[in-house]
PDB file of C-alpha atoms and ligand atoms in Angstrom:
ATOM      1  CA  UNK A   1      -0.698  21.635 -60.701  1.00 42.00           C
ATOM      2  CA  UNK A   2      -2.070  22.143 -64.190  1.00 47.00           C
ATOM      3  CA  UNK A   3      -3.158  18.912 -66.313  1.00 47.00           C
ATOM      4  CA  UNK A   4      -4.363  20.919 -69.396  1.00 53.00           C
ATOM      5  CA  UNK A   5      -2.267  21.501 -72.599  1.00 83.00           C
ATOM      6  CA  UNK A   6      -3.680  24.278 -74.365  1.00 84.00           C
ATOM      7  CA  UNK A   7      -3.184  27.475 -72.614  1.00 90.00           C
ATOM      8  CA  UNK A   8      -3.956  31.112 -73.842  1.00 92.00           C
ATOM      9  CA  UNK A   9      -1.310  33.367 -73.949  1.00 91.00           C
ATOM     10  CA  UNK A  10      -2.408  36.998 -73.256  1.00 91.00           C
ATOM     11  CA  UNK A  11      -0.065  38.889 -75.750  1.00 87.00           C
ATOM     12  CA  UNK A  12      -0.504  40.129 -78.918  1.00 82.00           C
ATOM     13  CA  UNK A  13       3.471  40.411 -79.890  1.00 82.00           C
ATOM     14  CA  UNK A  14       4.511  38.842 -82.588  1.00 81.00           C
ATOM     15  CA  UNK A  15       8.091  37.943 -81.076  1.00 77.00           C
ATOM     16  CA  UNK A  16       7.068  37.082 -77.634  1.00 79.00           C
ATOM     17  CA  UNK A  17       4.577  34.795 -78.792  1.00 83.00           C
ATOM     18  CA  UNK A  18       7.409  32.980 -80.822  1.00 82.00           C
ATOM     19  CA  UNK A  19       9.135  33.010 -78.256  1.00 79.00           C
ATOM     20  CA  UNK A  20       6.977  31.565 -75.402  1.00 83.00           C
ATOM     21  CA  UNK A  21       5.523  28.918 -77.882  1.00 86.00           C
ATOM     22  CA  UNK A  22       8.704  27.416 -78.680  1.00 84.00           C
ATOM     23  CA  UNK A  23       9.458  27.354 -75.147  1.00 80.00           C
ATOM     24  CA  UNK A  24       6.144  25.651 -74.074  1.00 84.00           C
ATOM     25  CA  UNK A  25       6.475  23.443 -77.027  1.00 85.00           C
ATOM     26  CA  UNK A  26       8.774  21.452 -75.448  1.00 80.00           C
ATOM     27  CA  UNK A  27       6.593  21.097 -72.271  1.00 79.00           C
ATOM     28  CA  UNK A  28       3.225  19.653 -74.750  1.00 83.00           C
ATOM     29  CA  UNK A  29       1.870  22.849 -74.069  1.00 86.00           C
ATOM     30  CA  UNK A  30       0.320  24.421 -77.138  1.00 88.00           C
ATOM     31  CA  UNK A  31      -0.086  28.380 -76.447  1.00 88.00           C
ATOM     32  CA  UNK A  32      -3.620  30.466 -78.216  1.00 88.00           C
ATOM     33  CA  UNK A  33      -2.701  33.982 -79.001  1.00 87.00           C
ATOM     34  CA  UNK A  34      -4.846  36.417 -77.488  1.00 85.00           C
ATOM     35  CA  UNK A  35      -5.239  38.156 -81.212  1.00 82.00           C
ATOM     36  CA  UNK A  36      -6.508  34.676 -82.483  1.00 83.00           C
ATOM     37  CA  UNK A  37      -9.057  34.455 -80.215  1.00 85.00           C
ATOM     38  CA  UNK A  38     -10.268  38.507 -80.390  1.00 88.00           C
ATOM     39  CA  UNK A  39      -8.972  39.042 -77.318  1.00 88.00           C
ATOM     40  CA  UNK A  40      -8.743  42.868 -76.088  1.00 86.00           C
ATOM     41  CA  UNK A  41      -5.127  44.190 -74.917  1.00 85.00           C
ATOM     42  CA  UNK A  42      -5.722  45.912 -71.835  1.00 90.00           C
ATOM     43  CA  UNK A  43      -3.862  48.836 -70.488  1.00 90.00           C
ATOM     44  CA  UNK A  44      -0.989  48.332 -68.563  1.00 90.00           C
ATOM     45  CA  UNK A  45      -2.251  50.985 -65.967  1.00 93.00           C
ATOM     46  CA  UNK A  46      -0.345  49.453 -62.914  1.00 96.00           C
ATOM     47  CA  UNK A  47       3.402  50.486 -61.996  1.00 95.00           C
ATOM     48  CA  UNK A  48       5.427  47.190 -61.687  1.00 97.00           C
ATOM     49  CA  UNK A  49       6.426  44.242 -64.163  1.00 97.00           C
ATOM     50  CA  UNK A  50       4.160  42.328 -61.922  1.00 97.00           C
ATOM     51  CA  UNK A  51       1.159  43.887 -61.781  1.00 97.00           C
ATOM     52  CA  UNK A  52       0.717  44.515 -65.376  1.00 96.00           C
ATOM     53  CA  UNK A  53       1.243  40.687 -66.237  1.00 96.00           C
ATOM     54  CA  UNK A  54      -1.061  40.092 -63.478  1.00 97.00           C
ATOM     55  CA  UNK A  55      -3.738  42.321 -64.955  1.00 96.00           C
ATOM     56  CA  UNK A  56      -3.326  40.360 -68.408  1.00 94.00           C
ATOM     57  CA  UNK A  57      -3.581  37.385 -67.004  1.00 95.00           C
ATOM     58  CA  UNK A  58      -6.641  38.338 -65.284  1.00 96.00           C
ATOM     59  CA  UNK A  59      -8.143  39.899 -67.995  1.00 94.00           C
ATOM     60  CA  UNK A  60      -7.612  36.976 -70.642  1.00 94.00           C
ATOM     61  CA  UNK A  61      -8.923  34.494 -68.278  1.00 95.00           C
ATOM     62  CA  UNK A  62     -12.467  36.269 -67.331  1.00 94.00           C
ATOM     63  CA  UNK A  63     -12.798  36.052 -71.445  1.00 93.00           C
ATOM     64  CA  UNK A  64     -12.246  32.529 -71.551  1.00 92.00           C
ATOM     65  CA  UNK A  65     -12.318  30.500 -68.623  1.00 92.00           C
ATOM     66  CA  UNK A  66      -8.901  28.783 -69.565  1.00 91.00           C
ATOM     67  CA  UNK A  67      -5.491  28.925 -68.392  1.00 90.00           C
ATOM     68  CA  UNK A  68      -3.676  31.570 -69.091  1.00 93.00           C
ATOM     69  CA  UNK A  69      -0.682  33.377 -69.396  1.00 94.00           C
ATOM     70  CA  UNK A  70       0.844  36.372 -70.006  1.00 93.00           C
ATOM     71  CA  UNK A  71       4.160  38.398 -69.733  1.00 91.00           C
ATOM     72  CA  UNK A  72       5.140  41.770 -68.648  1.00 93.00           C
ATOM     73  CA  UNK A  73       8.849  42.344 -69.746  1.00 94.00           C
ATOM     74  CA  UNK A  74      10.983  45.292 -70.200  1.00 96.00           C
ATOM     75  CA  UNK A  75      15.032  46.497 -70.334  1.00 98.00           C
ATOM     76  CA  UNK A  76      15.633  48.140 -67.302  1.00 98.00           C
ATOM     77  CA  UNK A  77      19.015  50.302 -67.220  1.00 98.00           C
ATOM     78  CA  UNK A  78      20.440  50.615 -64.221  1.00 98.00           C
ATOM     79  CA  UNK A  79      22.345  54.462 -65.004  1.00 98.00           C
ATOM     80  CA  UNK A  80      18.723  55.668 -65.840  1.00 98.00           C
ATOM     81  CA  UNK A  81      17.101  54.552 -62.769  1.00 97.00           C
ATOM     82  CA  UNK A  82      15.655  51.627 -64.216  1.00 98.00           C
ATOM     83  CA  UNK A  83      14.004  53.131 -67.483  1.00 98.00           C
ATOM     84  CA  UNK A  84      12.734  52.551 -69.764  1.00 98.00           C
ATOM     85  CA  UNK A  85      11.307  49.395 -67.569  1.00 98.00           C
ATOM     86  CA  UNK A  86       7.959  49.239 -67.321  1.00 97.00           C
ATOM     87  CA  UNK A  87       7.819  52.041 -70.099  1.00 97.00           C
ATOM     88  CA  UNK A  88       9.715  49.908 -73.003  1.00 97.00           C
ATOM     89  CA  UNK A  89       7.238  49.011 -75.323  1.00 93.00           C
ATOM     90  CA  UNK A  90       5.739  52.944 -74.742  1.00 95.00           C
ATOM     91  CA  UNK A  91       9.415  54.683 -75.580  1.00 97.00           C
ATOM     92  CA  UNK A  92       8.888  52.873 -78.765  1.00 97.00           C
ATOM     93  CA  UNK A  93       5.744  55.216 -79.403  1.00 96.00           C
ATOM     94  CA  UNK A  94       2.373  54.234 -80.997  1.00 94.00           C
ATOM     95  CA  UNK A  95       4.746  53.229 -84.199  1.00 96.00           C
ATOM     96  CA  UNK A  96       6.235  50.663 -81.881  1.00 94.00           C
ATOM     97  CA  UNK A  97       9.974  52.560 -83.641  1.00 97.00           C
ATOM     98  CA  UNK A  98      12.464  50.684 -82.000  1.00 97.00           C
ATOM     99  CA  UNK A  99      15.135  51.912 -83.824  1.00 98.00           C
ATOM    100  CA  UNK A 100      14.098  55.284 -82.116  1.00 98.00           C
ATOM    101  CA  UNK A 101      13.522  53.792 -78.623  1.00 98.00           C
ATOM    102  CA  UNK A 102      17.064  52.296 -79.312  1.00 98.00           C
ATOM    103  CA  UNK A 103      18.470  55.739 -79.700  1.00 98.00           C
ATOM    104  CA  UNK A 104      16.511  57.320 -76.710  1.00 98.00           C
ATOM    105  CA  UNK A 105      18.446  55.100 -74.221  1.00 98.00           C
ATOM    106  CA  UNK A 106      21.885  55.764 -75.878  1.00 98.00           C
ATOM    107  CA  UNK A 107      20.866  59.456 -75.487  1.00 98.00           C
ATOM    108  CA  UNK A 108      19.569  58.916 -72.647  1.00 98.00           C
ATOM    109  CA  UNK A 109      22.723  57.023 -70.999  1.00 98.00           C
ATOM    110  CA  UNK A 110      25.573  59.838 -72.557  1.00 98.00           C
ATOM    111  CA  UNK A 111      23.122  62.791 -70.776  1.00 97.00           C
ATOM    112  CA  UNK A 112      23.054  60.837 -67.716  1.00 97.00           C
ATOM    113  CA  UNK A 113      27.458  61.140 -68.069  1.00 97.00           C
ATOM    114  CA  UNK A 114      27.346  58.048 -66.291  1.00 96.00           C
ATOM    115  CA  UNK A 115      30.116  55.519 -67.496  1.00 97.00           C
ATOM    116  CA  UNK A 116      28.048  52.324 -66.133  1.00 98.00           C
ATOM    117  CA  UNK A 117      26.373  50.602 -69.452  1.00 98.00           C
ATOM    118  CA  UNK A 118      24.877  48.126 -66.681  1.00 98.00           C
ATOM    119  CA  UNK A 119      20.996  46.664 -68.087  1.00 98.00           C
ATOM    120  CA  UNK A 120      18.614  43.928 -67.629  1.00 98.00           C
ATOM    121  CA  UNK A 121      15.983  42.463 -69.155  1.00 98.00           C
ATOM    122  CA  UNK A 122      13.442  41.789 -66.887  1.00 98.00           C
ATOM    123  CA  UNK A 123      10.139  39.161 -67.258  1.00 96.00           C
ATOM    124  CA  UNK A 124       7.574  38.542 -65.240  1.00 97.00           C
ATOM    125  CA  UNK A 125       4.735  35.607 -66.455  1.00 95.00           C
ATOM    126  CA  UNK A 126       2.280  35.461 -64.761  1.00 96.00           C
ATOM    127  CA  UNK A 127      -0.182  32.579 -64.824  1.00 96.00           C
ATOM    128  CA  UNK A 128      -4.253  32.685 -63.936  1.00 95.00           C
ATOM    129  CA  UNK A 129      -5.368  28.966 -63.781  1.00 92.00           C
ATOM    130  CA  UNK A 130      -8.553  27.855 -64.907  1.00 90.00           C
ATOM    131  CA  UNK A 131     -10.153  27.956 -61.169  1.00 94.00           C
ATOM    132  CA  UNK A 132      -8.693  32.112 -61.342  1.00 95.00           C
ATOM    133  CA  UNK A 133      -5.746  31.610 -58.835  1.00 96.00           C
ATOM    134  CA  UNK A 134      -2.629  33.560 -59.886  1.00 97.00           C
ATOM    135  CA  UNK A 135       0.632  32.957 -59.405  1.00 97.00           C
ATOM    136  CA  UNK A 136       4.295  35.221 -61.181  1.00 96.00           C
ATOM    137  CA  UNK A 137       7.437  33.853 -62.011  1.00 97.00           C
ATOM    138  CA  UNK A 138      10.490  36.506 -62.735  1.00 97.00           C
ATOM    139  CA  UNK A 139      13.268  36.213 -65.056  1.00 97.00           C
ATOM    140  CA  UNK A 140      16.677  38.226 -65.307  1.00 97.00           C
ATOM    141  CA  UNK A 141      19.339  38.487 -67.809  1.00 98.00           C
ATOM    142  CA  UNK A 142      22.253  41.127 -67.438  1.00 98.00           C
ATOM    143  CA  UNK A 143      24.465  42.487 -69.993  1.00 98.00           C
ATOM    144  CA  UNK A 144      25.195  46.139 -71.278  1.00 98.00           C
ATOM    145  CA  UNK A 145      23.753  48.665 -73.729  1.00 98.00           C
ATOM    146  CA  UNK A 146      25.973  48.486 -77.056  1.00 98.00           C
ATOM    147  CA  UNK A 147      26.063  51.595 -79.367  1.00 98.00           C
ATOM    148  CA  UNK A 148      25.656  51.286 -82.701  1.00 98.00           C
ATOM    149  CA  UNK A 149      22.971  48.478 -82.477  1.00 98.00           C
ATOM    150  CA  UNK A 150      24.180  44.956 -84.104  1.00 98.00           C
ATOM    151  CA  UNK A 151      22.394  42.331 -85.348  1.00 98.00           C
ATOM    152  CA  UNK A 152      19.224  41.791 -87.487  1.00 96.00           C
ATOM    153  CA  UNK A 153      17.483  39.047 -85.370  1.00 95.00           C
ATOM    154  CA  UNK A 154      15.037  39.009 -82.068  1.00 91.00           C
ATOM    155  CA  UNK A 155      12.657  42.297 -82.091  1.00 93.00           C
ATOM    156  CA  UNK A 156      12.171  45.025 -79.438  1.00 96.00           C
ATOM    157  CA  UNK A 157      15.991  46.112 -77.630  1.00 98.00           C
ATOM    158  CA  UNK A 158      17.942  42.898 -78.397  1.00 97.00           C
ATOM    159  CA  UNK A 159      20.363  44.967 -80.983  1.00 98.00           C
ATOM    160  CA  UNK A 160      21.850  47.220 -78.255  1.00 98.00           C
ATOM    161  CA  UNK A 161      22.010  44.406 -75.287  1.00 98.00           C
ATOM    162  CA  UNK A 162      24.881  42.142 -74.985  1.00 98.00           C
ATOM    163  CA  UNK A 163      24.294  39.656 -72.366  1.00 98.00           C
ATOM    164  CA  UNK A 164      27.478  39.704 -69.568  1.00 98.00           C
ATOM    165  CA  UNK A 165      30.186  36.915 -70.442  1.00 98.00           C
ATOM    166  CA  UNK A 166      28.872  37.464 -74.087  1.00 98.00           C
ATOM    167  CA  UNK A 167      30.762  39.058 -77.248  1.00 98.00           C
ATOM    168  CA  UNK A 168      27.676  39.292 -79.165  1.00 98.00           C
ATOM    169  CA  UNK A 169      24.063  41.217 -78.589  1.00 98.00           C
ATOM    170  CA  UNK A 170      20.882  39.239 -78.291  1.00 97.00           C
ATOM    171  CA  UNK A 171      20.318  40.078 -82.243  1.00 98.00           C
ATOM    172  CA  UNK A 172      23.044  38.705 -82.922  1.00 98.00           C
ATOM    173  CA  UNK A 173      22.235  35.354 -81.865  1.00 97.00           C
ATOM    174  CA  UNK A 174      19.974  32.365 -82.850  1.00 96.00           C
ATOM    175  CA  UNK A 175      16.825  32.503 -81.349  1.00 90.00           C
ATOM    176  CA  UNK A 176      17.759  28.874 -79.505  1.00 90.00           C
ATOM    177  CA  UNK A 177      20.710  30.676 -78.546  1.00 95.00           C
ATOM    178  CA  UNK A 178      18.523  33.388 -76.878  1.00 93.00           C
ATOM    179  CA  UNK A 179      16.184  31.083 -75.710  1.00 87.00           C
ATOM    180  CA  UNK A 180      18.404  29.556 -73.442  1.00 91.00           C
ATOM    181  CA  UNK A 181      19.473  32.162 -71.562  1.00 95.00           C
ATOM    182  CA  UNK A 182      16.871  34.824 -72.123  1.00 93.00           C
ATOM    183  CA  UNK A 183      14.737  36.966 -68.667  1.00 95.00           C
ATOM    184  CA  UNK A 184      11.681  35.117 -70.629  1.00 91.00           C
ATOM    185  CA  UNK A 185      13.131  31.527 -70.642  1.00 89.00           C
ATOM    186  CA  UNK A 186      14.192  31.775 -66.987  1.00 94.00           C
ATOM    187  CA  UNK A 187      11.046  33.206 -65.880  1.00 95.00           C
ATOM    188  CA  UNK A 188       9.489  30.149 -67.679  1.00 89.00           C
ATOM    189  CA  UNK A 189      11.730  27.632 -66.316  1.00 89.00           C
ATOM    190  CA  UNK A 190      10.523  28.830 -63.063  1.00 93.00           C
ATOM    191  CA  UNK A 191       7.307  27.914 -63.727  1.00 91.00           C
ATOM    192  CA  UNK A 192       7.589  24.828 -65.443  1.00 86.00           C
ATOM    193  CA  UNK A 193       9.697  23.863 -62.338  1.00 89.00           C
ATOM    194  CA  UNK A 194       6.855  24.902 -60.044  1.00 91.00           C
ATOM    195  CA  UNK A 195       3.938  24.045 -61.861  1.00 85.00           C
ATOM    196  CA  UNK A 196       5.121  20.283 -63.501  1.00 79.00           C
ATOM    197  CA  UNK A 197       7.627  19.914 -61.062  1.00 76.00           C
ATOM    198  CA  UNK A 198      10.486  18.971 -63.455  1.00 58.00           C
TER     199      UNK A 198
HETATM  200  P1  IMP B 201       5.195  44.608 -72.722  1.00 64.48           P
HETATM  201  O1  IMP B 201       5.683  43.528 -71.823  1.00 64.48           O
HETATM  202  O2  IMP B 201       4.218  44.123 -73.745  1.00 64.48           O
HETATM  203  O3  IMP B 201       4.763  45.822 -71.973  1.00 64.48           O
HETATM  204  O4  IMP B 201       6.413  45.068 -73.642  1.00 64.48           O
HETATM  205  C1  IMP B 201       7.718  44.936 -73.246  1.00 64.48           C
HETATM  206  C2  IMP B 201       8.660  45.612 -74.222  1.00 64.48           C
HETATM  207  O5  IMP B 201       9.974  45.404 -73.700  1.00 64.48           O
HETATM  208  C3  IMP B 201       8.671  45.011 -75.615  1.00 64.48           C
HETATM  209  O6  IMP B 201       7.836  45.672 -76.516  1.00 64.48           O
HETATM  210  C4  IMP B 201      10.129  45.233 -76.012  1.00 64.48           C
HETATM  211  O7  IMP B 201      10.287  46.525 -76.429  1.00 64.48           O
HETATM  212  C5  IMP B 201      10.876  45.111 -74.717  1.00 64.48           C
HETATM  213  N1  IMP B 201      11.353  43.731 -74.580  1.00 64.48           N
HETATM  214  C6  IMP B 201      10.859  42.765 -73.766  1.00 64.48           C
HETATM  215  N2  IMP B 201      11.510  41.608 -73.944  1.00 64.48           N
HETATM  216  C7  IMP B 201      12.426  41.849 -74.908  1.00 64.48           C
HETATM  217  C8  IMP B 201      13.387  41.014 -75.543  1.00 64.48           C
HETATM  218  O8  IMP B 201      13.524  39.810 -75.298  1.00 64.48           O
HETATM  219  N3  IMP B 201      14.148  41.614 -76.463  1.00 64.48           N
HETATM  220  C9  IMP B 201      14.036  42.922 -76.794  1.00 64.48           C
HETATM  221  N4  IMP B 201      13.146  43.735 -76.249  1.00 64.48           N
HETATM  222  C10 IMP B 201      12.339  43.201 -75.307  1.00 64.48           C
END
């Protein structure tokens, strides 16, 4: 169980960090950015969700000593054997172009001829407590790729992902709206659920 209330949070997106701070907020949980503090980004060298936010995790919490937490997250299509996965911030490119990235999964999906548009969103958080124990909580949304994209709000993949029993993509929506049903505010309500136990 964790009694402290400022955590780091080893991540230096923009709309994650929104993201995961408005969800702590409502624990009394105020989140650090790793940025803030001149934290390093390491490489995600490993090869699952899990391991990478475990090596963030790690990493953020030799620097500091303090709890901390980090997320590995990714849309995983199921036609294109899970890609981009692991690989979504990378099909983006160095110019994180998600516009492009957009366009290399609807590419991607038409070459594959396959007519199943079936995708997830996938979050792991992983948290490395002050005494350096680690534990992972996973999150999952499903939905289907969209083409054209639609919607101005969220960042990364939400234009082209509309969540099952949904008429609208994830850009589309409010970020509350998101919030509540997003891989990243499941995988957090697992935690909060094991860590606070409420
Ligand atoms: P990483 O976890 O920093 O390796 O990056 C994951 C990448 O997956 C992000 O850069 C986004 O491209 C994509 N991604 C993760 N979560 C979301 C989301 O909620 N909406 C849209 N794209 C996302």
């Amino acid at each position: 169980m964790i009694d402290q209330d400022i955590w780091v949070l080893a991540s230096h997106n923009p709309g994650k960090i929104r993201e995961l701070q408005a969800l702590l907020a409502s624990r009394g949980i105020a989140l650090k950015g790793a940025a803030g503090l001149g934290l390093d980004e390491p490489e995600e060298t490993e090869s699952t969700f899990e391991g990478n936010a475990a090596l963030k995790a790690k990493a953020a919490w030799q620097a500091t000593g303090l709890t901390c937490l980090s997320d590995d997250s990714g849309l995983s299509v199921d036609a294109l054997g899970g890609d981009p996965g692991i690989y979504s911030a990378r099909w983006a490119g160095e110019a994180r172009d998600f516009d492009m990235a957009m366009a290399r999964v609807q590419e991607a999906l038409l070459a594959s001829g396959a007519a199943d548009r079936t995708a997830r969103f996938v979050c792991v958080v992983a948290l490395c407590r002050a005494d350096g124990t680690l534990v992972h909580y996973r999150g999952e949304v499903v939905g289907e790729i969209v083409w054209p994209p639609r919607g101005e709000g969220g960042f990364g993949y939400d234009a082209i992902f509309q969540p099952h029993g949904h008429d609208r993509t994830f850009a589309q929506m409010s970020a509350a709206e998101k919030r509540a049903m997003s891989h990243r505010g499941r995988a957090l309500e697992a935690l909060v659920a094991a860590e606070f136990g409420r």
